[in-house]
Amino acid sequence: MRSVYFTDAHEEFRARVRAFLTAHVAPHAAAWERERALPRALWRKLGAEGLLGLAHPRSAGGGERDLFTSVVFLEELGRTGFGGLRAAVSVHAYMATHYLATAGGPELCAAYLAPAVRGEKIAALALTEPGAGADLSRLATTAERDGDRYVVRGTKTMVSNGTAADFQVVAVRTAPPSGSGRRGATGLSLLVIDASLPGVTARPLPTLGWRAAGTATVEYDAVRVPADRLIGRRDSGFYYLMRGLQLERLVAAVLALGGMERTLDDARAAVAGRELFGGTLGALQAPLHRLADLATELAAARQLVHHAAWCLTQGEPPDTACSMAKLHTTELACRIAEANLHLQGARGYLDTSDAARAHRDAQAATLAAGPSEVMRDLIGRSLLRPPYGTPPPQTPQKSS
Ligand SMILES: Cc1cc2nc3c(=O)[nH]c(=O)nc-3n(C[C@H](O)[C@H](O)[C@H](O)COP(=O)(O)OP(=O)(O)OC[C@H]3O[C@@H](n4cnc5c(N)ncnc54)[C@H](O)[C@@H]3O)c2cc1C
């Protein structure tokens, strides 16, 4: 049945993206996983196809397409079944460059966003540090002003595209925090740092999943960064991040959705095709009902994700739909991946199987782009807030 969110143009675009990914990604993706890297040629092909700038402004070579065009692309990227590929491409096109597109000045966009849209420069987003993950108020990487430069010192970790990136969008502390908790998030800024600058060192990390994403720890040892590489206003980094993280959660949810569809297809094929005890696995009620339950949950998740995307297109008021979509899809993806691994029998347990890759890739998404617990905190707190638009309580007036 047709979705209310997608037009004929979206479906034509879906067919084009699927054909592109079938021709240029599917035959090579397993090798990229083994090599733990994507080839530069792929980035250029994605750029030439217009797939790295769907949401970005035309002035930077982007397509300025609506959000549901990006949803189509990300669902199809998810359906490839390769978590490393989808993490690498989405961090580049919807996370790191998002801050340039929404807050970067024209010169910064010409120097970094436009080549990223063409696939000539690869981007990474470096927020997490060894001592600061979910709690961004603990970020300790500093950027001290020295004439026309910032001098950056610190370490970022778990940086997707970290080994391949030509530049990183880095959260740095340009002023000391004015307290702890939320107030500790003051004094943050976003800087674009060229990976080729002296003092930048990226070291690959042996992640369990998302192998082609080239995850790295990146050290900044007194790196002298031109001051005009600041994105937006100084000390306003937390504000930009809070806005960007809504999109990041939605992107994670859409990718998980596409991934689940692929994994459930694999499980369905196993249940339909495996012969045993004089019939197929699908003739047995236990696997059939397991499949039916998961397919039902996936159908509900799809509606939640598309609704969350629609909420994001409505702008203000901020709502919790993106957090709910991220929480639900990434956790459901783990359950579907586990069921698939089991239904494939021992073949699924081989390290080289698609089922094993889907299983390890699914785990990463419950941590990256905000762990499940943080999503639960955000959703839970929103339940205790008065509904949007409720007038603030009147302060009792003292009568004379
Ligand atoms: C594969 C992968 C790729 C990643 N890519 C990037 C990237 O490109 N750029 C980047 O900057 N970061 C990236 N990350 C890092 C990711 O954003 C962090 O892992 C995440 O923010 C959690 O931080 P942490 O790992 O330091 O865990 P911590 O924040 O130390 O959390 C430890 C544990 O506590 C739980 N926890 C956290 N907060 C709460 C809470 N409020 N209540 C209860 N429990 C809580 C967590 O769920 C976790 O189980 C990536 C992570 C992974 C796994």
Coordinates of N, CA and C and ligand atoms in Angstrom, one line a residue, residues 91 125-128 133-134 157-160 210 364 367-369 371 373-374 377, ligand 1:
V91 N 27.1 10.1 8.2 CA 27.9 11.0 9.0 C 28.4 12.1 8.1
L125 N 32.5 13.8 11.9 CA 32.1 14.6 13.0 C 32.7 14.1 14.3
A126 N 33.5 15.0 14.9 CA 34.2 14.5 16.1 C 33.7 15.2 17.4
L127 N 32.8 14.5 18.1 CA 32.3 15.0 19.3 C 32.8 14.2 20.5
T128 N 32.7 12.9 20.4 CA 33.0 12.0 21.6 C 34.5 12.1 21.9
G133 N 31.1 11.1 26.5 CA 30.3 10.5 25.4 C 28.9 11.1 25.4
A134 N 28.0 10.4 26.1 CA 26.6 10.8 26.1 C 26.5 12.2 26.8
T157 N 37.3 10.4 20.0 CA 37.4 9.0 19.8 C 36.1 8.5 19.2
M158 N 36.1 7.3 18.6 CA 34.9 6.7 18.0 C 34.5 7.6 16.8
V159 N 35.4 8.2 16.1 CA 35.1 9.1 15.0 C 34.9 8.2 13.7
S160 N 33.6 8.1 13.3 CA 33.3 7.4 12.0 C 34.0 8.2 10.9
W210 N 30.1 -2.1 11.9 CA 30.3 -0.8 11.1 C 31.8 -0.8 10.6
A364 N 25.6 -1.4 17.3 CA 26.3 0.0 17.4 C 25.3 1.1 17.4
L367 N 24.0 2.8 20.5 CA 25.0 3.7 21.3 C 25.2 5.0 20.5
A368 N 25.5 4.8 19.2 CA 25.9 6.0 18.4 C 24.6 6.9 18.2
A369 N 24.9 8.2 18.0 CA 23.8 9.2 17.8 C 23.0 9.3 19.1
P371 N 22.8 7.2 23.1 CA 22.4 5.9 23.6 C 20.9 5.8 23.9
E373 N 19.5 5.0 26.5 CA 19.1 5.5 27.8 C 18.9 7.0 27.7
V374 N 19.7 7.7 26.9 CA 19.5 9.2 26.7 C 18.2 9.4 26.0
D377 N 15.6 9.2 28.6 CA 15.6 10.4 29.5 C 14.8 11.5 28.8
Ligands
LIG1 C1 30.1 2.4 16.0 C2 30.1 3.8 16.6 C3 30.3 4.9 15.9 C4 30.4 6.2 16.4 N1 30.6 7.3 15.6 C5 30.8 8.5 16.2 C6 31.2 9.6 15.5 O1 31.3 9.6 14.2 N2 31.4 10.8 16.1 C7 31.3 10.9 17.5 O2 31.6 12.0 18.0 N3 30.9 9.9 18.2 C8 30.7 8.7 17.6 N4 30.3 7.6 18.4 C9 30.3 7.7 19.9 C10 28.9 7.7 20.4 O3 28.2 9.0 20.2 C11 29.0 7.4 21.9 O4 29.4 6.1 22.0 C12 27.8 7.7 22.7 O5 27.6 9.1 22.8 C13 27.9 7.2 24.1 O6 29.1 7.7 24.7 P1 30.2 6.6 25.4 O7 30.4 5.5 24.4 O8 31.3 7.4 25.9 O9 29.4 6.0 26.6 P2 29.0 6.7 28.0 O10 28.4 8.1 27.7 O11 30.2 6.7 28.9 O12 27.9 5.7 28.5 C14 28.3 4.5 29.1 C15 27.0 3.7 29.4 O13 26.1 4.5 30.2 C16 24.9 4.6 29.5 N5 24.3 5.9 29.8 C17 24.6 7.1 29.2 N6 23.8 8.1 29.6 C18 22.9 7.5 30.5 C19 21.8 8.0 31.2 N7 21.5 9.3 31.2 N8 21.1 7.1 32.0 C20 21.5 5.8 32.0 N9 22.5 5.3 31.3 C21 23.2 6.1 30.6 C22 25.2 4.4 28.0 O14 24.1 3.9 27.3 C23 26.3 3.3 28.1 O15 25.7 2.1 28.2 C24 30.2 6.3 17.8 C25 29.9 5.2 18.6 C26 29.8 4.0 18.0 C27 29.5 2.8 18.9

